[in-house]
Coordinates of C-alpha atoms in Angstrom, one line a residue:
Chain A
X1 CA 37.7 -0.3 2.6
X2 CA 39.7 -3.5 1.9
X3 CA 40.3 -4.5 5.5
X4 CA 36.8 -3.8 6.8
X5 CA 34.0 -6.4 6.8
X6 CA 32.5 -6.8 3.3
X7 CA 29.0 -5.3 2.7
X8 CA 26.8 -7.8 1.0
X9 CA 23.5 -6.6 -0.5
X10 CA 20.3 -8.8 -0.8
X11 CA 18.2 -7.9 -3.8
X12 CA 15.0 -6.9 -2.1
X13 CA 12.5 -6.5 -5.0
X14 CA 10.6 -9.6 -3.9
X15 CA 11.3 -12.9 -2.1
X16 CA 12.8 -14.3 1.0
X17 CA 15.0 -11.4 1.6
X18 CA 14.8 -11.5 5.4
X19 CA 16.2 -15.1 5.7
X20 CA 19.1 -14.2 3.5
X21 CA 19.9 -11.1 5.6
X22 CA 19.9 -13.3 8.8
X23 CA 21.9 -16.0 7.2
X24 CA 24.6 -13.5 6.0
X25 CA 24.7 -11.8 9.4
X26 CA 25.3 -15.2 11.0
X27 CA 28.1 -15.8 8.5
X28 CA 29.7 -12.6 9.8
X29 CA 28.9 -10.3 6.9
X30 CA 27.4 -6.9 6.9
X31 CA 24.1 -7.3 5.0
X32 CA 21.6 -4.8 3.7
X33 CA 18.7 -4.8 1.3
X34 CA 19.2 -3.4 -2.3
X35 CA 16.2 -2.1 -4.3
X36 CA 17.8 0.9 -6.2
X37 CA 20.8 1.4 -8.5
X38 CA 22.6 3.7 -5.9
X39 CA 22.1 1.0 -3.2
X40 CA 23.6 -1.6 -5.6
X41 CA 26.6 0.7 -6.2
X42 CA 27.3 0.8 -2.5
X43 CA 27.7 -3.0 -1.8
X44 CA 30.7 -5.3 -2.4
X45 CA 28.6 -8.4 -3.4
X46 CA 25.0 -9.3 -3.9
X47 CA 22.6 -12.2 -3.0
X48 CA 19.6 -12.8 -5.3
X49 CA 17.1 -14.5 -3.1
X50 CA 14.4 -17.0 -3.6
X51 CA 11.2 -15.7 -5.0
X52 CA 9.4 -15.5 -8.4
X53 CA 12.0 -14.9 -11.1
X54 CA 9.4 -13.4 -13.4
X55 CA 8.5 -10.8 -10.8
X56 CA 12.1 -10.0 -9.9
X57 CA 13.0 -9.7 -13.6
X58 CA 10.1 -7.5 -14.3
X59 CA 10.8 -5.1 -11.4
X60 CA 14.6 -5.1 -12.1
X61 CA 13.7 -3.8 -15.6
X62 CA 11.1 -1.4 -14.4
X63 CA 13.4 0.3 -11.8
X64 CA 16.5 0.5 -13.9
X65 CA 18.5 -2.3 -12.0
X66 CA 18.9 -4.8 -14.8
X67 CA 21.7 -2.9 -16.7
X68 CA 23.7 -2.0 -13.5
X69 CA 23.3 -5.6 -12.3
X70 CA 24.8 -6.9 -15.6
X71 CA 27.6 -4.3 -15.5
X72 CA 28.6 -5.3 -11.9
X73 CA 28.5 -9.0 -12.8
X74 CA 30.7 -8.3 -15.8
X75 CA 33.0 -6.3 -13.6
X76 CA 33.5 -9.2 -11.3
X77 CA 31.1 -8.5 -8.4
X78 CA 30.5 -11.8 -6.4
X79 CA 26.9 -12.8 -6.6
X80 CA 25.1 -15.7 -5.0
X81 CA 21.6 -16.8 -6.2
X82 CA 19.3 -19.3 -4.6
X83 CA 16.4 -20.8 -6.6
X84 CA 14.9 -17.7 -8.4
X85 CA 18.4 -16.2 -8.0
X86 CA 19.9 -19.1 -9.8
X87 CA 17.6 -18.4 -12.7
X88 CA 18.6 -14.8 -12.7
X89 CA 22.2 -15.8 -13.0
X90 CA 21.6 -18.2 -15.9
X91 CA 22.7 -17.3 -19.4
X92 CA 19.8 -19.4 -20.7
X93 CA 16.4 -20.2 -19.3
X94 CA 14.1 -23.1 -20.3
X95 CA 10.4 -23.2 -19.4
X96 CA 10.4 -19.5 -18.5
X97 CA 8.3 -16.8 -20.1
X98 CA 9.3 -16.1 -23.7
X99 CA 10.3 -12.6 -22.8
X100 CA 11.9 -13.3 -19.5
X101 CA 15.3 -11.7 -19.0
X102 CA 18.0 -12.7 -16.7
X103 CA 21.2 -11.0 -15.4
X104 CA 23.2 -13.9 -16.7
X105 CA 26.8 -14.5 -15.9
X106 CA 27.0 -18.3 -15.4
X107 CA 27.4 -20.3 -18.5
X108 CA 24.6 -22.6 -17.8
X109 CA 21.1 -23.5 -19.0
X110 CA 18.5 -23.6 -16.2
X111 CA 15.1 -25.2 -16.4
X112 CA 12.5 -23.4 -14.4
X113 CA 10.2 -25.3 -12.0
X114 CA 12.0 -28.3 -13.3
X115 CA 11.3 -30.5 -10.2
X116 CA 7.6 -29.9 -10.6
X117 CA 4.9 -27.8 -8.8
X118 CA 4.5 -27.3 -5.1
X119 CA 3.1 -30.7 -4.5
X120 CA 6.4 -32.1 -5.7
X121 CA 8.6 -29.7 -3.6
X122 CA 10.8 -31.7 -1.3
X123 CA 13.7 -31.8 1.2
X124 CA 16.7 -34.0 0.7
X125 CA 20.2 -34.3 1.9
X126 CA 22.8 -33.2 -0.6
X127 CA 26.6 -33.8 -0.7
X128 CA 28.2 -30.4 -1.3
X129 CA 31.8 -30.3 -2.7
X130 CA 34.2 -29.0 -0.1
X131 CA 31.8 -29.2 2.9
X132 CA 33.0 -31.3 5.8
X133 CA 30.6 -33.1 8.2
X134 CA 26.8 -33.5 7.6
X135 CA 25.4 -33.3 4.1
X136 CA 23.6 -30.0 3.2
X137 CA 19.9 -30.2 3.9
X138 CA 18.4 -29.1 0.6
X139 CA 15.0 -27.5 0.6
X140 CA 13.6 -27.5 -3.0
X141 CA 10.5 -25.4 -3.6
X142 CA 9.2 -25.4 -7.2
X143 CA 12.9 -25.6 -7.8
X144 CA 14.9 -25.2 -11.1
X145 CA 17.7 -27.5 -12.1
X146 CA 20.8 -27.0 -14.1
X147 CA 20.3 -28.7 -17.5
X148 CA 23.8 -28.1 -18.9
X149 CA 26.9 -26.2 -18.0
X150 CA 29.9 -24.7 -20.0
X151 CA 33.5 -25.7 -19.5
X152 CA 34.1 -22.8 -17.0
X153 CA 31.5 -23.9 -14.6
X154 CA 32.3 -26.1 -11.6
X155 CA 29.5 -28.4 -10.4
X156 CA 29.3 -28.3 -6.6
X157 CA 26.4 -30.5 -5.9
X158 CA 24.1 -33.0 -7.7
X159 CA 20.9 -34.6 -6.6
X160 CA 21.6 -38.3 -7.1
X161 CA 19.6 -40.4 -9.6
X162 CA 16.6 -42.1 -8.0
X163 CA 13.5 -44.0 -9.2
X164 CA 14.6 -44.0 -12.8
X165 CA 15.2 -40.2 -12.7
X166 CA 18.5 -38.9 -13.8
X167 CA 20.9 -37.2 -11.4
X168 CA 20.5 -33.4 -11.6
X169 CA 23.0 -30.5 -11.0
X170 CA 21.7 -28.3 -8.1
X171 CA 24.7 -26.1 -7.2
X172 CA 27.3 -24.5 -9.4
X173 CA 30.1 -21.9 -9.3
X174 CA 31.8 -20.0 -12.1
X175 CA 34.4 -17.6 -10.9
X176 CA 32.8 -15.1 -8.4
X177 CA 29.3 -16.4 -9.1
X178 CA 27.6 -19.1 -7.0
X179 CA 24.1 -20.6 -7.5
X180 CA 21.9 -23.3 -5.8
X181 CA 18.5 -24.7 -6.8
X182 CA 17.7 -25.1 -3.2
X183 CA 17.2 -22.7 -0.2
X184 CA 20.0 -22.9 2.5
X185 CA 18.5 -19.8 4.0
X186 CA 15.5 -21.7 5.2
X187 CA 17.5 -24.2 7.2
X188 CA 19.8 -22.5 9.8
X189 CA 22.8 -24.3 8.2
X190 CA 24.8 -21.3 6.9
X191 CA 27.7 -23.1 5.3
X192 CA 26.7 -22.0 1.8
X193 CA 26.5 -18.4 2.9
X194 CA 29.9 -18.8 4.7
X195 CA 31.4 -20.1 1.4
X196 CA 30.0 -17.1 -0.4
X197 CA 31.4 -14.6 2.3
X198 CA 34.8 -16.3 1.7
X199 CA 34.4 -15.9 -2.0
X200 CA 33.7 -12.1 -1.4
X201 CA 36.7 -11.8 0.8
X202 CA 38.9 -13.5 -1.7
X203 CA 37.7 -11.4 -4.5
X204 CA 38.5 -8.2 -2.5
X205 CA 42.0 -9.5 -1.7
X206 CA 42.6 -10.3 -5.4
X207 CA 41.2 -6.9 -6.5
X208 CA 43.4 -5.1 -3.8
X209 CA 46.6 -7.0 -4.6
Chain B
X1 CA 9.1 -25.7 13.0
X2 CA 7.5 -28.9 13.6
X3 CA 9.2 -31.0 10.8
X4 CA 12.9 -30.6 11.3
X5 CA 14.1 -34.2 11.0
X6 CA 16.7 -34.3 8.3
X7 CA 15.7 -36.3 5.2
X8 CA 18.0 -39.1 4.2
X9 CA 19.7 -38.9 0.9
X10 CA 17.7 -41.7 -0.8
X11 CA 14.4 -40.5 0.8
X12 CA 13.3 -37.1 -0.4
X13 CA 10.4 -35.9 1.7
X14 CA 7.4 -34.0 0.2
X15 CA 4.7 -32.0 1.9
X16 CA 6.8 -31.2 5.0
X17 CA 6.0 -28.0 7.2
X18 CA 9.2 -26.5 6.0
X19 CA 8.4 -27.0 2.3
X20 CA 4.9 -25.7 2.8
X21 CA 5.9 -22.7 4.9
X22 CA 9.0 -22.1 2.7
X23 CA 6.8 -21.8 -0.3
X24 CA 5.0 -18.7 1.3
X25 CA 8.3 -17.2 2.2
X26 CA 9.2 -17.1 -1.5
X27 CA 6.0 -15.0 -2.2
X28 CA 7.0 -12.3 0.3
X29 CA 7.0 -8.8 -1.0
X30 CA 4.7 -9.8 -3.7
X31 CA 1.2 -9.5 -4.9
X32 CA -1.3 -12.3 -5.4
X33 CA -4.2 -11.5 -7.8
X34 CA -7.7 -12.9 -8.1
X35 CA -8.3 -14.0 -11.7
X36 CA -11.3 -15.8 -13.3
X37 CA -9.8 -17.0 -16.6
X38 CA -6.6 -17.6 -18.4
X39 CA -6.6 -14.1 -20.1
X40 CA -6.7 -12.4 -16.7
X41 CA -4.0 -14.7 -15.4
X42 CA -1.7 -13.7 -18.2
X43 CA -2.3 -10.0 -17.4
X44 CA -1.5 -10.6 -13.8
X45 CA 1.7 -12.5 -14.6
X46 CA 2.7 -9.8 -17.1
X47 CA 2.2 -7.2 -14.4
X48 CA 4.6 -9.0 -12.0
X49 CA 2.2 -10.9 -9.8
X50 CA 3.9 -13.6 -7.7
X51 CA 0.9 -15.9 -7.9
X52 CA -2.7 -16.0 -9.1
X53 CA -5.8 -17.1 -7.2
X54 CA -8.1 -18.9 -9.6
X55 CA -11.8 -18.5 -8.9
X56 CA -15.0 -18.5 -10.7
X57 CA -16.3 -15.1 -9.6
X58 CA -14.3 -12.3 -7.9
X59 CA -15.7 -11.4 -4.4
X60 CA -17.5 -8.3 -5.7
X61 CA -19.5 -10.5 -8.1
X62 CA -20.2 -13.2 -5.4
X63 CA -21.7 -10.4 -3.3
X64 CA -23.8 -9.1 -6.3
X65 CA -25.0 -12.5 -7.4
X66 CA -25.7 -14.0 -4.0
X67 CA -26.3 -17.8 -3.8
X68 CA -23.9 -20.4 -2.6
X69 CA -20.3 -19.8 -3.6
X70 CA -18.2 -23.0 -4.2
X71 CA -14.9 -24.3 -5.5
X72 CA -14.2 -23.4 -9.1
X73 CA -14.7 -25.6 -12.1
X74 CA -11.7 -27.9 -12.6
X75 CA -11.4 -27.0 -16.3
X76 CA -11.2 -23.4 -15.5
X77 CA -8.4 -24.1 -12.9
X78 CA -6.6 -26.3 -15.5
X79 CA -6.8 -23.5 -18.0
X80 CA -5.2 -21.0 -15.6
X81 CA -2.5 -23.5 -14.5
X82 CA -1.6 -24.1 -18.2
X83 CA -1.6 -20.3 -19.1
X84 CA 0.9 -19.1 -16.6
X85 CA 4.3 -20.1 -15.1
X86 CA 3.7 -18.5 -11.7
X87 CA 2.1 -20.5 -8.8
X88 CA -1.7 -20.9 -8.9
X89 CA -3.8 -20.9 -5.8
X90 CA -7.5 -21.8 -5.5
X91 CA -10.2 -21.6 -2.9
X92 CA -12.1 -24.3 -1.0
X93 CA -15.0 -23.7 1.3
X94 CA -14.3 -23.6 5.0
X95 CA -14.4 -27.2 6.3
X96 CA -15.0 -28.6 2.8
X97 CA -12.0 -31.0 2.8
X98 CA -13.3 -32.8 -0.3
X99 CA -13.0 -29.6 -2.4
X100 CA -9.5 -29.3 -0.9
X101 CA -8.8 -32.9 -2.0
X102 CA -9.9 -32.1 -5.5
X103 CA -7.8 -29.0 -5.7
X104 CA -4.7 -31.0 -4.5
X105 CA -5.5 -33.6 -7.2
X106 CA -5.6 -30.8 -9.8
X107 CA -2.1 -29.8 -8.7
X108 CA -2.8 -26.2 -7.5
X109 CA 0.2 -24.8 -5.5
X110 CA -1.7 -23.4 -2.5
X111 CA -5.3 -23.9 -1.2
X112 CA -7.1 -20.9 0.4
X113 CA -9.6 -22.2 2.8
X114 CA -11.6 -19.1 2.3
X115 CA -14.6 -17.3 4.1
X116 CA -15.3 -15.6 0.6
X117 CA -17.0 -18.9 -0.3
X118 CA -20.0 -20.2 1.6
X119 CA -18.8 -22.3 4.6
X120 CA -19.5 -26.0 4.4
X121 CA -19.0 -26.7 8.1
X122 CA -19.9 -24.2 10.8
X123 CA -17.9 -25.9 13.5
X124 CA -14.7 -27.4 12.0
X125 CA -12.1 -26.1 9.5
X126 CA -10.3 -28.7 7.4
X127 CA -7.5 -30.6 8.8
X128 CA -4.7 -29.1 6.8
X129 CA -2.0 -31.5 8.1
X130 CA -3.6 -34.2 6.0
X131 CA -2.5 -32.5 2.8
X132 CA 0.6 -32.2 0.7
X133 CA -0.6 -28.9 -0.7
X134 CA -0.1 -26.0 1.7
X135 CA -3.0 -23.9 2.9
X136 CA -3.5 -20.2 3.5
X137 CA -6.3 -19.2 5.9
X138 CA -7.8 -15.8 7.0
X139 CA -7.7 -14.4 10.4
X140 CA -9.0 -11.3 12.2
X141 CA -6.8 -11.6 15.3
X142 CA -3.9 -13.6 16.7
X143 CA -5.9 -16.3 18.3
X144 CA -7.7 -17.1 15.1
X145 CA -4.4 -17.1 13.2
X146 CA -2.9 -19.6 15.7
X147 CA -5.9 -21.9 15.6
X148 CA -5.5 -22.1 11.8
X149 CA -1.8 -22.7 12.2
X150 CA -2.5 -25.4 14.7
X151 CA -4.8 -27.0 12.1
X152 CA -1.9 -27.0 9.6
X153 CA -2.1 -23.6 7.8
X154 CA 1.3 -22.6 6.3
X155 CA 0.4 -19.0 5.6
X156 CA -2.0 -16.5 7.2
X157 CA -3.8 -13.6 5.6
X158 CA -6.0 -10.9 7.1
X159 CA -9.6 -11.5 6.3
X160 CA -10.5 -7.9 5.4
X161 CA -13.9 -7.6 3.8
X162 CA -13.5 -9.0 0.4
X163 CA -15.2 -7.5 -2.6
X164 CA -15.9 -4.2 -1.0
X165 CA -12.9 -2.2 -2.4
X166 CA -12.7 -0.9 1.1
X167 CA -9.5 -1.5 3.1
X168 CA -10.9 -0.6 6.5
X169 CA -11.4 -4.2 7.7
X170 CA -8.0 -5.4 6.5
X171 CA -6.4 -2.5 8.4
X172 CA -8.4 -3.6 11.5
X173 CA -7.3 -7.1 11.3
X174 CA -3.7 -6.4 10.5
X175 CA -3.4 -3.9 13.4
X176 CA -5.1 -6.5 15.7
X177 CA -2.9 -9.3 14.8
X178 CA 0.3 -7.3 15.1
X179 CA -0.8 -5.6 18.3
X180 CA -1.7 -9.0 19.8
X181 CA 1.8 -10.2 18.9
X182 CA 3.5 -7.2 20.4
X183 CA 1.6 -7.6 23.6
X184 CA 2.7 -11.3 23.8
X185 CA 6.4 -10.3 23.5
X186 CA 6.1 -8.2 26.7
X187 CA 4.7 -10.9 28.9
X188 CA 6.6 -12.9 31.5
X189 CA 6.9 -16.6 30.7
X190 CA 4.5 -17.4 33.5
X191 CA 1.9 -15.2 32.0
X192 CA 1.9 -17.2 28.7
X193 CA -0.3 -19.9 29.9
X194 CA -3.2 -17.5 30.6
X195 CA -2.4 -15.7 27.4
X196 CA -3.0 -18.9 25.6
X197 CA -6.2 -19.5 27.4
X198 CA -7.4 -16.0 26.5
X199 CA -6.3 -16.3 22.9
X200 CA -8.0 -19.8 22.7
X201 CA -4.9 -21.0 21.0
X202 CA -2.3 -23.8 21.7
X203 CA 0.3 -22.8 24.4
X204 CA 3.2 -24.0 22.3
X205 CA 2.3 -21.7 19.4
X206 CA 1.7 -18.8 21.9
X207 CA 5.2 -19.4 23.3
X208 CA 6.7 -19.5 19.8
X209 CA 5.2 -16.2 18.9
X210 CA 6.2 -14.6 22.1
X211 CA 9.8 -15.7 21.4
X212 CA 9.9 -14.8 17.6
X213 CA 7.9 -11.6 17.8
X214 CA 6.1 -12.7 14.7
X215 CA 3.9 -15.5 13.4
X216 CA 5.8 -18.8 12.7
X217 CA 4.3 -18.5 9.1
X218 CA 4.1 -15.6 6.6
X219 CA 1.5 -13.0 7.1
X220 CA -0.3 -11.4 4.1
X221 CA -3.0 -8.8 3.8
X222 CA -6.2 -9.6 2.0
X223 CA -9.6 -8.0 1.6
X224 CA -10.4 -4.6 0.1
X225 CA -7.2 -3.4 -1.4
X226 CA -8.1 -1.3 -4.5
X227 CA -5.2 1.1 -5.0
X228 CA -1.4 1.1 -5.0
X229 CA -1.6 3.2 -1.8
X230 CA -3.9 0.7 -0.2
X231 CA -1.2 -2.0 -0.9
X232 CA 1.6 0.1 0.5
X233 CA -0.5 0.9 3.6
X234 CA -0.9 -2.8 4.4
X235 CA 2.8 -3.3 3.9
X236 CA 3.6 -0.4 6.3
X237 CA 1.3 -1.9 8.8
X238 CA 3.3 -5.1 8.7
X239 CA 1.9 -7.3 6.0
X240 CA 4.6 -9.4 4.2
X241 CA 2.7 -9.3 0.9
X242 CA -0.7 -8.5 -0.5
X243 CA -3.7 -10.3 -2.0
X244 CA -5.8 -8.2 -4.4
X245 CA -9.1 -9.5 -5.3
X246 CA -11.8 -7.5 -7.1
X247 CA -9.7 -4.3 -6.9
X248 CA -7.8 -5.1 -10.1
X249 CA -10.2 -6.6 -12.6
X250 CA -13.2 -4.5 -11.4
X251 CA -11.2 -1.3 -12.3
X252 CA -10.9 0.7 -15.5
X253 CA -7.5 -0.3 -16.6
X254 CA -6.6 -3.7 -15.0
X255 CA -3.1 -4.2 -16.6
X256 CA -1.9 -0.8 -15.6
X257 CA -3.4 -1.0 -12.1
X258 CA -2.0 -4.5 -11.6
X259 CA 1.5 -3.3 -12.4
X260 CA 1.1 -0.2 -10.3
X261 CA 0.0 -2.3 -7.2
X262 CA 3.1 -4.6 -7.7
X263 CA 5.5 -1.6 -7.7
X264 CA 3.8 0.1 -4.7
X265 CA 4.2 -3.2 -2.8
X266 CA 7.9 -3.4 -3.5
X267 CA 8.5 0.3 -2.7
X268 CA 5.9 0.5 0.0
X269 CA 8.0 2.9 2.0
X270 CA 8.8 5.3 -0.8
X271 CA 5.9 7.8 -1.3
X272 CA 7.5 9.2 -4.5
X273 CA 7.3 5.8 -6.2
X274 CA 3.7 5.3 -5.0
X275 CA 2.7 8.8 -6.2
X276 CA 4.3 7.9 -9.6
X277 CA 2.6 4.6 -10.1
X278 CA -0.8 6.0 -8.9
X279 CA -1.0 8.5 -11.9
X280 CA -3.4 7.8 -14.8
X281 CA -4.8 4.5 -13.5
X282 CA -8.3 5.2 -14.6
X283 CA -11.2 4.4 -12.4
X284 CA -10.8 2.4 -9.2
X285 CA -13.6 -0.1 -8.3
X286 CA -16.6 1.8 -6.8
X287 CA -16.5 0.1 -3.5
X288 CA -19.0 -0.5 -0.7
X289 CA -18.9 1.1 2.8
X290 CA -18.5 -1.7 5.3
X291 CA -20.7 -0.1 8.0
X292 CA -23.6 -0.3 5.6
X293 CA -23.1 -4.0 5.1
X294 CA -25.6 -6.2 7.0
X295 CA -24.1 -8.7 9.5
X296 CA -25.1 -11.6 7.3
X297 CA -23.1 -10.2 4.4
X298 CA -19.9 -9.8 6.3
X299 CA -17.5 -12.6 5.2
X300 CA -15.0 -11.8 8.0
X301 CA -17.6 -13.3 10.5
X302 CA -17.3 -16.7 8.7
X303 CA -14.8 -18.9 10.4
X304 CA -13.9 -18.7 14.1

């Protein structure tokens, strides 16, 4: 299926699945929800949406998805995670539940709800490495930030320091894995999804070559 | 969406419509559970709830005890906020904007302006645009939902008949809202003005719903869900998620039932999963038949 349009799944255990399906379709990908191991096996790549990371992790374990997810990530499947999805891709989680499990894959430490509770949720323009034109409009909802990254991780966006607060890493990439603290799926600007679709296409070309 | 002005890099904006409505989008496909203390909140979080609703008494007890039902004690809300990492919601009385101000000051993540508490104003609901904290409100039909959205609600739920363990009213409201929406999508543009008049809702919102084929905010079900099958029924009827009140902690095995309702909500269209999770749950709450409830005890009649 190397020349056909890539099929990108959206993990549909809980969260803003619909918005990601729309954003992927507008970035010219075939998108479909994934809730079962056999559905995961049928997709080329996966988006882990925004939602509650504790709920997603809990359901992924209960329905036998966690191990297949880890195996696919280890085998090089491209994955993009927004917000809760970023937490799911982190090797280490701070301020999560003690027993909270992630899929892992990106060598980073992510702090959950780091920007605060809902009253502190905000929108802000973000410069995103490699994007031309307008800054990305970042929607941060009880959002995590990346506390630290390993040598293999490329930082794609930072929220600049302001009011005495340090600058914070809010978008990263490591190989075929992409993660953002914010929700591009809520804005109608599909450049992050288009970047991910290109990553998926490149991964397939590399695998096919 | 009304707030689409881009924020400048040095001026992050809080409390925008997008941030408020976007928060509810993150809860979709999830279950929000009523809890009255930190211990119950932990059980709900362990079971996979996407949020908890902190309140002093679950609706079944409010019905039993009678009297005026008010906003919960701040210490109790703090205790729950400190106990869990998931979002915490709390209820204010209809029109009691000072209770809402207090809840915002306490740092709750969502305020439910709820008919389950005794209304404080029989004419006006709170002006929800005045708050940074987003609001969820109940509705029995599309007109009521749009009036709440016009007042600033960032999420809508069916009213149902809370504290009865009887899903019949939630089904009625969900069917009514979705049938009202479907009807709007079939109208000619010229007919939307009269539709707005009949719905007693702002024309702009009516037009938006006609174009989208859905509400501009997330729609959950609430009121009377007691079993995993009830939750899945509401999802199949078009709810984007489920509130469960008395149904969990008034049952025989709350932890097990809570986890089962969460799973049935995710796999709402898979009867095998629903059958599996429905086994060995112990007793469901006893429940009340809504047709034997006197008019004065019907919470869905509160708010307009």
